[in-house]
Coordinates of N, CA and C and ligand atoms in Angstrom, one line a residue:
M1 N -3.3 11.1 18.9 CA -3.6 11.2 17.5 C -2.3 9.9 16.8
K2 N -2.7 9.1 16.7 CA -1.6 8.1 15.7 C -1.0 8.6 14.4
S3 N 0.0 8.1 14.1 CA 0.9 8.7 13.0 C 1.3 7.3 12.3
V4 N 1.5 8.2 10.8 CA 1.8 7.0 9.9 C 3.0 7.6 9.1
V5 N 3.7 6.5 8.7 CA 4.7 6.6 7.7 C 4.4 5.9 6.5
I6 N 4.7 6.7 5.2 CA 4.2 5.9 4.4 C 5.6 5.8 3.2
L7 N 5.9 4.5 2.6 CA 6.8 4.1 2.0 C 6.8 4.3 0.5
I8 N 7.3 4.9 -0.5 CA 7.0 5.0 -1.8 C 8.0 4.5 -2.3
S9 N 7.9 4.5 -4.0 CA 9.2 4.2 -4.8 C 9.0 5.5 -6.2
G10 N 7.6 5.8 -6.4 CA 8.0 6.8 -7.5 C 6.9 7.6 -7.6
R11 N 5.6 7.4 -8.6 CA 4.8 8.3 -8.9 C 4.0 8.9 -7.8
G12 N 3.4 8.1 -7.0 CA 3.0 8.9 -5.7 C 1.4 8.9 -5.8
S13 N 0.8 8.3 -6.8 CA -0.8 8.7 -6.7 C -1.6 8.1 -5.6
N14 N -1.1 7.0 -5.2 CA -1.9 6.5 -3.7 C -1.5 7.4 -2.7
L15 N -0.2 7.8 -2.7 CA 0.2 8.7 -1.7 C -0.6 9.8 -1.9
L16 N -0.8 10.3 -2.7 CA -1.6 11.7 -3.0 C -3.1 11.7 -2.3
A17 N -3.4 10.3 -3.1 CA -5.1 9.9 -2.2 C -5.0 10.2 -0.7
L18 N -3.9 9.4 0.0 CA -3.7 9.6 1.3 C -3.6 10.9 1.9
L19 N -2.7 11.8 1.5 CA -2.5 13.2 1.7 C -3.7 14.0 1.8
E20 N -4.6 13.9 0.6 CA -5.7 14.5 0.4 C -6.9 13.7 1.3
A21 N -6.7 12.7 2.0 CA -7.8 12.1 2.5 C -8.7 12.6 3.9
Q22 N -7.6 13.5 4.5 CA -8.1 14.3 6.0 C -8.3 13.0 6.5
L23 N -7.4 12.1 6.9 CA -7.4 11.4 7.7 C -7.5 11.5 9.4
P24 N -7.8 10.8 10.2 CA -7.8 11.0 11.3 C -6.8 10.7 11.9
G25 N -5.3 11.0 11.7 CA -3.8 10.8 12.4 C -3.2 11.7 11.7
S26 N -1.7 11.7 11.8 CA -1.0 12.5 11.1 C 0.1 11.7 10.3
I27 N 0.2 12.3 9.3 CA 1.2 11.6 8.2 C 2.5 12.1 8.7
A28 N 3.6 11.5 9.3 CA 4.7 11.8 10.1 C 5.8 12.1 9.0
A29 N 5.7 11.1 8.0 CA 7.1 11.3 6.7 C 6.4 10.4 6.0
V30 N 7.1 10.8 4.6 CA 7.2 10.0 3.4 C 8.5 9.6 3.1
I31 N 8.9 8.2 3.0 CA 10.2 7.8 2.4 C 10.4 7.1 1.3
S32 N 11.1 7.3 0.5 CA 11.3 6.6 -0.5 C 12.8 6.2 -0.9
N33 N 12.8 5.1 -1.5 CA 13.8 4.1 -1.7 C 14.7 4.7 -2.9
R34 N 13.7 5.5 -3.8 CA 14.2 5.9 -4.9 C 14.1 7.6 -4.7
P35 N 15.8 8.3 -5.0 CA 15.8 9.5 -4.4 C 14.8 10.4 -5.7
E36 N 14.7 9.8 -7.1 CA 14.0 10.3 -7.8 C 12.5 10.5 -7.9
A37 N 11.9 9.7 -7.0 CA 10.2 9.8 -6.9 C 9.8 10.9 -6.9
T38 N 8.6 11.2 -7.9 CA 8.0 12.4 -7.8 C 7.1 12.4 -6.5
G39 N 6.6 11.4 -6.0 CA 6.1 11.2 -4.4 C 6.7 12.3 -3.6
L40 N 7.9 12.2 -3.4 CA 8.5 13.1 -2.6 C 8.2 14.4 -2.8
E41 N 8.1 15.1 -3.7 CA 7.8 16.4 -3.9 C 6.5 16.4 -3.7
L42 N 5.4 15.7 -3.9 CA 4.1 15.8 -3.5 C 4.1 16.0 -2.0
A43 N 4.5 15.0 -1.3 CA 4.8 15.2 0.4 C 5.2 16.4 0.8
R44 N 6.3 17.0 0.0 CA 6.7 18.5 0.6 C 5.6 19.6 0.3
S45 N 5.0 19.3 -0.8 CA 4.0 20.5 -1.0 C 2.8 20.3 -0.1
H46 N 2.4 19.0 0.6 CA 1.6 19.0 1.8 C 2.0 19.4 2.8
G47 N 3.6 19.7 2.8 CA 4.1 20.2 4.3 C 4.6 18.7 5.3
V48 N 4.8 17.6 4.6 CA 5.2 16.6 5.1 C 6.5 16.3 4.6
A49 N 7.2 15.7 6.2 CA 8.9 15.7 5.8 C 8.9 14.4 4.9
A50 N 9.9 14.8 3.8 CA 9.9 13.6 2.5 C 11.4 13.2 2.8
V51 N 11.9 12.0 3.0 CA 13.2 11.5 3.2 C 13.4 10.6 2.2
S52 N 14.6 10.7 1.5 CA 15.0 9.8 0.5 C 16.3 9.0 1.0
L53 N 15.8 7.8 1.1 CA 16.8 6.6 1.7 C 17.3 5.7 0.4
D54 N 18.4 5.9 -0.3 CA 18.7 5.3 -1.7 C 19.0 3.7 -1.3
H55 N 18.2 2.6 -1.6 CA 18.9 1.2 -1.0 C 20.2 1.0 -1.8
R56 N 20.7 1.7 -2.9 CA 21.7 1.2 -3.6 C 23.1 1.6 -2.5
R57 N 22.8 2.3 -2.0 CA 23.9 3.0 -1.0 C 24.1 1.9 0.1
Y58 N 23.2 0.8 0.2 CA 23.5 -0.2 1.1 C 23.9 -1.6 0.6
A59 N 24.9 -2.1 1.6 CA 25.6 -3.2 0.9 C 24.7 -4.4 1.0
S60 N 23.6 -4.5 1.7 CA 22.9 -5.9 1.9 C 21.3 -5.2 2.0
R61 N 20.5 -6.4 1.8 CA 18.8 -5.9 2.1 C 18.9 -5.8 3.4
E62 N 19.4 -6.6 4.4 CA 19.5 -6.4 5.8 C 19.8 -4.7 6.0
E63 N 21.0 -4.5 5.6 CA 21.3 -3.1 5.9 C 20.3 -2.1 5.7
F64 N 19.7 -2.2 4.8 CA 18.6 -1.2 4.1 C 17.7 -1.2 5.0
D65 N 17.1 -2.5 5.3 CA 15.7 -2.5 6.2 C 16.1 -1.8 7.5
L66 N 17.1 -2.4 8.1 CA 17.6 -1.5 9.4 C 17.7 -0.2 9.3
A67 N 18.3 0.4 8.3 CA 18.2 1.7 8.3 C 16.8 2.5 7.9
L68 N 16.0 1.5 7.1 CA 14.7 2.4 6.8 C 13.9 2.2 8.5
A69 N 14.0 0.9 9.0 CA 13.4 0.9 10.4 C 13.8 1.9 11.0
A70 N 14.9 2.3 11.4 CA 15.5 3.3 12.4 C 14.8 4.6 11.5
E71 N 14.8 4.9 10.6 CA 14.1 6.3 9.9 C 12.8 6.4 10.4
I72 N 12.0 5.1 10.0 CA 10.7 5.0 10.2 C 10.2 5.3 11.9
D73 N 11.0 4.6 12.6 CA 10.9 4.6 14.3 C 11.1 6.1 14.9
R74 N 12.1 6.9 14.2 CA 12.4 7.9 14.2 C 11.3 9.1 14.5
H75 N 10.2 8.7 13.3 CA 9.1 9.5 13.2 C 8.0 8.6 14.2
G76 N 8.1 7.9 14.9 CA 7.3 7.1 15.8 C 6.0 6.7 15.1
A77 N 6.1 5.9 14.1 CA 5.1 5.3 13.2 C 4.3 4.2 14.0
D78 N 2.9 4.8 14.2 CA 2.0 3.5 14.6 C 1.5 2.5 13.6
L79 N 1.6 3.3 12.2 CA 1.4 2.4 10.9 C 2.2 2.6 9.9
V80 N 2.6 1.8 9.2 CA 3.6 1.9 8.0 C 2.7 1.4 6.8
V81 N 2.8 2.4 6.0 CA 2.0 2.1 4.7 C 2.7 1.9 3.2
L82 N 2.5 0.8 2.9 CA 3.4 0.6 1.3 C 2.7 1.2 0.4
A83 N 3.0 2.2 -0.2 CA 2.3 2.8 -1.3 C 3.0 2.7 -2.7
G84 N 2.8 1.9 -3.5 CA 3.9 1.7 -4.4 C 5.5 1.6 -4.0
F85 N 5.5 0.9 -3.0 CA 7.2 0.5 -2.5 C 7.5 -0.4 -3.2
M86 N 8.6 -0.4 -4.2 CA 8.7 -1.5 -5.1 C 9.8 -2.2 -4.6
R87 N 10.4 -2.6 -3.2 CA 11.4 -3.1 -2.6 C 11.0 -4.2 -1.8
I88 N 11.5 -5.5 -1.8 CA 11.0 -6.4 -1.6 C 11.5 -6.3 0.3
L89 N 11.0 -6.3 1.2 CA 11.3 -6.1 2.6 C 11.5 -7.4 3.5
G90 N 12.8 -7.8 4.2 CA 13.1 -8.8 4.5 C 12.3 -9.3 5.7
D91 N 12.2 -10.5 6.2 CA 11.2 -11.0 7.2 C 11.6 -10.3 8.6
A92 N 12.5 -10.2 8.6 CA 12.8 -9.2 10.1 C 12.0 -7.8 10.1
F93 N 12.4 -7.1 8.8 CA 11.5 -6.2 9.0 C 9.8 -6.3 9.0
V94 N 9.5 -7.1 8.2 CA 8.0 -7.7 8.3 C 7.9 -8.0 9.7
R95 N 8.4 -8.7 10.4 CA 8.0 -9.2 11.7 C 8.0 -7.9 12.7
R96 N 8.9 -7.0 12.6 CA 9.1 -5.9 13.3 C 7.7 -4.9 13.4
Y97 N 7.2 -4.7 12.2 CA 5.8 -4.1 12.2 C 5.0 -5.1 11.8
S98 N 4.7 -6.5 12.3 CA 3.5 -7.1 12.4 C 2.2 -6.5 12.7
G99 N 1.1 -6.4 11.8 CA 0.2 -5.8 12.4 C -0.1 -4.3 12.2
R100 N 0.9 -3.9 12.0 CA 0.8 -2.3 11.3 C 1.6 -2.0 10.4
L101 N 1.7 -3.1 9.3 CA 2.4 -2.7 8.2 C 1.2 -3.0 7.0
L102 N 0.6 -2.1 6.5 CA -0.2 -2.4 5.1 C 0.3 -2.1 3.4
N103 N -0.1 -2.8 2.6 CA 0.2 -2.9 1.4 C -0.9 -2.7 0.1
I104 N -0.6 -2.2 -0.8 CA -1.9 -2.2 -2.0 C -1.3 -2.8 -2.9
H105 N -2.1 -3.9 -3.4 CA -1.3 -4.6 -4.6 C -2.7 -4.3 -5.7
P106 N -2.2 -4.3 -7.1 CA -3.3 -3.9 -8.1 C -3.7 -5.4 -8.6
S107 N -4.4 -6.2 -7.7 CA -4.8 -7.2 -8.4 C -5.9 -7.8 -7.2
L108 N -6.9 -8.9 -7.6 CA -7.6 -9.2 -6.6 C -7.1 -10.5 -6.1
L109 N -6.0 -10.3 -5.1 CA -5.3 -11.1 -4.2 C -6.4 -12.3 -3.7
P110 N -6.1 -13.9 -3.8 CA -4.3 -14.2 -4.0 C -4.1 -14.5 -5.8
V111 N -4.7 -13.8 -6.3 CA -4.8 -14.2 -7.9 C -3.7 -13.1 -8.2
F112 N -2.6 -13.1 -9.2 CA -1.7 -12.3 -9.6 C -0.9 -11.4 -8.8
P113 N -0.3 -12.1 -8.0 CA 0.8 -11.6 -6.9 C 2.0 -11.3 -7.7
G114 N 2.9 -10.3 -7.4 CA 4.0 -9.9 -8.1 C 3.7 -8.9 -8.9
L115 N 4.6 -8.8 -10.3 CA 4.4 -7.8 -11.0 C 3.6 -8.0 -12.3
D116 N 3.3 -6.8 -13.2 CA 2.8 -7.0 -14.3 C 1.2 -7.6 -14.1
T117 N 0.8 -7.2 -13.3 CA -0.7 -7.9 -12.8 C -1.8 -7.5 -14.0
H118 N -1.7 -6.7 -14.5 CA -2.9 -5.9 -15.7 C -2.4 -6.7 -16.8
A119 N -1.3 -7.0 -17.3 CA -1.2 -7.5 -18.5 C -1.4 -9.2 -18.1
R120 N -1.3 -9.6 -17.3 CA -1.8 -10.6 -16.7 C -2.7 -11.0 -16.7
A121 N -3.8 -10.2 -16.4 CA -5.1 -10.3 -16.1 C -5.7 -10.4 -17.7
L122 N -5.3 -9.7 -18.2 CA -5.6 -9.6 -20.0 C -5.3 -11.0 -20.6
A123 N -4.3 -11.2 -20.3 CA -3.8 -12.6 -20.9 C -4.4 -14.0 -20.5
A124 N -5.1 -13.7 -19.4 CA -5.9 -15.2 -18.5 C -7.3 -15.1 -19.0
G125 N -7.9 -13.5 -19.4 CA -8.9 -13.4 -20.0 C -10.0 -13.1 -18.9
V126 N -9.5 -13.0 -17.6 CA -10.7 -12.8 -16.5 C -11.4 -11.7 -17.1
K127 N -12.6 -11.6 -16.5 CA -13.9 -10.7 -16.7 C -13.8 -9.8 -15.3
I128 N -13.4 -10.2 -14.3 CA -12.9 -9.3 -13.0 C -11.8 -8.8 -12.8
H129 N -11.3 -7.8 -12.3 CA -10.1 -7.2 -11.6 C -10.2 -6.6 -10.8
G130 N -9.1 -6.3 -10.3 CA -9.2 -5.1 -9.1 C -8.0 -4.9 -8.5
C131 N -8.1 -4.5 -6.8 CA -7.1 -4.3 -6.1 C -7.3 -4.5 -4.9
S132 N -6.5 -4.9 -4.0 CA -6.4 -5.1 -2.5 C -5.6 -4.4 -1.8
V133 N -6.2 -4.2 -0.5 CA -5.2 -3.7 0.6 C -5.0 -5.0 1.6
H134 N -3.8 -5.2 2.2 CA -3.5 -6.5 2.8 C -2.6 -6.1 4.0
F135 N -2.5 -6.7 5.0 CA -1.5 -6.6 6.0 C -0.3 -7.6 5.4
V136 N 0.8 -7.1 5.5 CA 2.1 -7.5 5.1 C 2.7 -8.8 5.9
T137 N 2.8 -9.8 5.0 CA 3.3 -10.9 5.8 C 4.6 -11.3 5.2
P138 N 5.5 -12.2 5.8 CA 6.9 -12.3 4.8 C 6.8 -13.1 3.3
A139 N 5.6 -13.9 3.1 CA 5.4 -14.0 1.5 C 5.0 -12.7 0.8
L140 N 5.5 -12.9 -0.5 CA 5.2 -11.5 -1.2 C 3.7 -11.6 -1.6
D141 N 3.3 -10.5 -1.4 CA 1.9 -10.2 -1.8 C 0.6 -11.2 -1.4
S142 N 1.2 -11.7 -0.2 CA 0.1 -12.7 0.4 C -0.4 -11.6 1.7
G143 N -0.9 -12.5 2.7 CA -1.1 -11.7 3.9 C -2.5 -11.4 4.0
P144 N -3.2 -11.6 5.0 CA -4.8 -11.0 5.1 C -5.3 -10.0 4.6
I145 N -6.4 -9.9 4.0 CA -7.0 -9.0 3.1 C -8.0 -8.3 4.1
V146 N -7.7 -6.9 3.7 CA -8.6 -6.1 4.6 C -9.7 -5.5 3.8
I147 N -9.4 -5.1 2.3 CA -10.3 -4.7 1.8 C -10.0 -4.6 -0.1
Q148 N -11.0 -5.2 -0.6 CA -11.0 -5.0 -2.0 C -11.6 -4.4 -2.8
A149 N -11.4 -3.9 -3.8 CA -12.3 -3.3 -4.8 C -12.3 -4.1 -6.5
A150 N -13.3 -4.4 -6.9 CA -13.5 -5.2 -8.2 C -14.0 -4.1 -9.4
V151 N -13.3 -4.3 -10.5 CA -13.5 -3.8 -12.0 C -13.9 -4.9 -12.9
P152 N -14.9 -4.3 -13.8 CA -14.9 -4.9 -14.8 C -14.0 -5.0 -15.9
V153 N -13.5 -6.2 -16.7 CA -12.4 -6.1 -17.6 C -13.5 -6.1 -18.9
L154 N -13.2 -5.0 -19.6 CA -14.1 -4.9 -20.9 C -13.2 -5.1 -22.2
G155 N -13.9 -5.4 -23.4 CA -13.5 -6.0 -24.5 C -12.2 -5.2 -25.0
L156 N -12.4 -4.1 -24.8 CA -11.2 -3.1 -25.6 C -10.0 -2.7 -24.9
D157 N -10.2 -3.2 -23.7 CA -9.3 -2.9 -22.7 C -7.5 -3.4 -23.1
D158 N -6.9 -2.3 -23.0 CA -5.4 -2.7 -22.8 C -5.0 -2.7 -21.6
E159 N -3.7 -2.7 -21.5 CA -2.7 -2.4 -20.3 C -3.2 -1.5 -19.6
Q160 N -3.0 -0.4 -20.2 CA -3.3 1.4 -19.7 C -4.7 1.3 -19.2
T161 N -5.8 1.1 -20.2 CA -7.1 1.2 -19.6 C -7.3 0.6 -18.5
L162 N -7.1 -0.6 -18.4 CA -7.3 -1.5 -17.0 C -6.6 -0.9 -15.8
A163 N -5.5 -0.8 -16.1 CA -4.7 -0.2 -14.9 C -5.3 1.2 -14.5
A164 N -5.7 2.4 -15.3 CA -6.4 3.4 -15.0 C -7.7 2.9 -14.0
R165 N -8.3 2.0 -14.6 CA -9.7 1.6 -13.8 C -9.4 1.2 -12.9
V166 N -8.6 0.4 -12.4 CA -8.1 -0.2 -11.2 C -7.5 1.1 -10.6
L167 N -6.7 1.7 -10.6 CA -5.8 2.8 -10.0 C -7.1 3.5 -9.4
A168 N -8.2 4.1 -10.2 CA -9.3 4.8 -9.6 C -9.7 3.9 -8.3
Q169 N -9.8 2.9 -8.1 CA -10.2 2.2 -7.2 C -9.3 2.1 -6.1
E170 N -7.9 2.0 -6.5 CA -7.1 1.9 -5.5 C -6.9 3.1 -4.4
H171 N -7.3 4.2 -5.3 CA -7.5 5.8 -4.4 C -8.4 5.8 -3.7
R172 N -9.7 4.8 -3.8 CA -10.7 5.0 -2.7 C -10.5 3.8 -1.6
I173 N -9.7 2.4 -1.7 CA -9.9 1.5 -0.7 C -8.6 1.9 0.1
Y174 N -7.4 2.6 -0.1 CA -6.2 2.8 0.6 C -6.6 3.6 1.7
P175 N -7.1 4.8 1.2 CA -7.6 5.8 2.2 C -8.2 5.2 3.5
Q176 N -9.5 4.4 2.8 CA -10.5 4.1 3.4 C -10.0 2.8 4.4
A177 N -8.9 1.8 4.1 CA -8.2 1.0 5.1 C -7.7 2.0 6.2
V178 N -6.8 2.7 5.5 CA -6.0 3.6 6.8 C -6.7 4.1 7.8
R179 N -8.0 4.7 7.2 CA -8.8 5.3 8.4 C -9.2 4.4 9.3
W180 N -9.5 3.2 8.7 CA -10.1 2.0 9.8 C -9.0 2.0 10.6
F181 N -8.0 1.9 10.2 CA -6.7 1.5 10.9 C -6.8 2.7 12.3
L182 N -6.5 4.1 11.7 CA -6.5 5.0 12.6 C -7.5 5.1 13.8
E183 N -8.9 4.9 13.1 CA -9.8 5.1 14.1 C -9.8 3.8 15.2
G184 N -9.0 2.7 15.0 CA -8.8 1.9 15.8 C -9.7 0.9 15.9
R185 N -10.4 0.9 14.6 CA -11.3 -0.3 14.1 C -10.8 -1.4 13.4
L186 N -9.7 -1.6 13.0 CA -8.9 -2.5 12.2 C -7.8 -3.2 12.8
E187 N -7.9 -4.6 12.9 CA -7.0 -5.2 13.7 C -6.5 -6.4 13.1
L188 N -5.2 -7.1 13.4 CA -4.6 -8.1 12.9 C -4.7 -9.1 14.3
T189 N -5.4 -10.2 14.1 CA -5.4 -10.9 15.4 C -4.0 -11.7 15.4
A190 N -3.5 -12.1 16.7 CA -2.4 -13.1 16.6 C -2.5 -14.7 15.8
A191 N -3.9 -14.6 15.5 CA -4.0 -15.7 14.7 C -3.9 -15.4 13.4
G192 N -3.8 -14.3 12.9 CA -3.5 -14.0 11.4 C -4.9 -13.6 10.8
R193 N -6.1 -13.4 11.7 CA -7.5 -12.8 10.9 C -7.7 -11.3 11.1
V194 N -8.2 -10.7 9.9 CA -8.4 -9.5 9.8 C -9.7 -9.5 10.6
V195 N -9.5 -8.5 11.7 CA -10.9 -8.0 12.3 C -11.1 -6.4 12.1
L196 N -12.5 -6.2 11.5 CA -13.1 -4.9 11.5 C -14.3 -4.7 12.3
S197 N -14.0 -3.7 13.2 CA -15.2 -3.5 14.3 C -16.1 -2.6 13.7
D198 N -17.3 -2.6 14.3 CA -18.3 -2.0 14.1 C -19.2 -2.3 12.8
E199 N -20.2 -1.5 12.8 CA -21.1 -1.9 11.6 C -20.5 -2.0 10.2
G200 N -21.5 -2.8 9.4 CA -21.3 -2.9 8.0 C -19.7 -3.4 7.6
E201 N -19.0 -4.3 8.1 CA -17.8 -4.7 7.9 C -17.8 -5.7 6.0
A202 N -18.8 -6.3 6.1 CA -19.2 -7.4 4.9 C -19.3 -6.5 4.0
S203 N -20.0 -5.4 3.9 CA -20.5 -4.6 2.8 C -19.2 -3.4 2.6
A204 N -18.9 -2.9 3.6 CA -17.8 -2.2 3.6 C -16.4 -2.8 2.9
S205 N -16.1 -4.0 3.1 CA -14.6 -4.4 2.6 C -14.6 -4.6 1.3
L206 N -15.9 -4.6 0.7 CA -15.9 -4.9 -1.0 C -16.2 -3.8 -1.5
I207 N -15.5 -3.2 -2.6 CA -16.1 -2.1 -3.4 C -16.4 -2.7 -4.8
A208 N -17.6 -2.6 -5.4 CA -17.7 -3.1 -6.9 C -18.5 -2.3 -7.5
P209 N -18.0 -1.3 -8.1 CA -18.8 0.2 -8.7 C -19.7 -0.9 -9.7
A210 N -20.8 -0.2 -10.0 CA -21.7 -0.8 -10.7 C -21.2 -0.8 -12.3
L211 N -21.7 -1.8 -13.2 CA -21.0 -1.7 -14.5 C -21.8 -0.6 -15.3
G212 N -20.9 0.2 -16.0 CA -21.3 1.5 -16.5 C -22.3 1.3 -17.7
Ligands
GRF301 C1 0.1 0.8 -7.4 O1 -0.6 0.4 -8.7 C2 0.2 0.3 -6.8 O2 -0.9 -0.8 -6.4 C3 1.2 -0.7 -6.8 O3 2.1 -0.1 -7.4 C4 1.5 1.3 -7.9 C5 1.8 2.5 -7.7 O4 1.3 3.6 -8.2 N1 1.9 -1.4 -6.1 P1 1.5 5.2 -7.2 O5 3.0 5.1 -7.0 O6 1.0 5.0 -5.7 O7 0.8 5.9 -8.2

């Protein structure tokens, strides 16, 4: 059975979706760079080791990344899942976990990388918004896309209503992507392409809920 380490920084709603997904693998640990992250308590209440690793205690990004990697490896992770982990990871860290490091981002990448995606989507006037799970590469919020979900942007939306609509889809696509990886169906090739084996790839990797 493969094991997963999940990195968080805060609320942990994606973490909760993963904890409740009955994944075909074990969640070995949850690590937060912020001691106050409520997600740590969620992990404990599900019987999962919760580790606080405060980045402010490290003199440099490299030192923090090394301590983080040591903690991840101590739990023997086959897959590292960034679930609202709000800290940029250095190139060496990203290379170390190449092909087994996933992130979720609240936009239809490659549009709106970075922060404040929902406000930027509203300001741009896009009619379709969404979320993406991707393998992590050194460039921020880029990297080969595994699965996306699209949602409509409605006339009366504000940042909160749009964020909530997207978040509901995040909670669907992240467990799906992690499940594929744990089943051995999801792979990143040396050429940087995502391969999803077995049936239904085209339809499975885009979720577009019916307009209500
Ligand atoms: C999510 O919107 C995720 O896409 C982004 O940060 C947010 C984390 O939320 N990277 P939560 O902590 O999973 O509730």
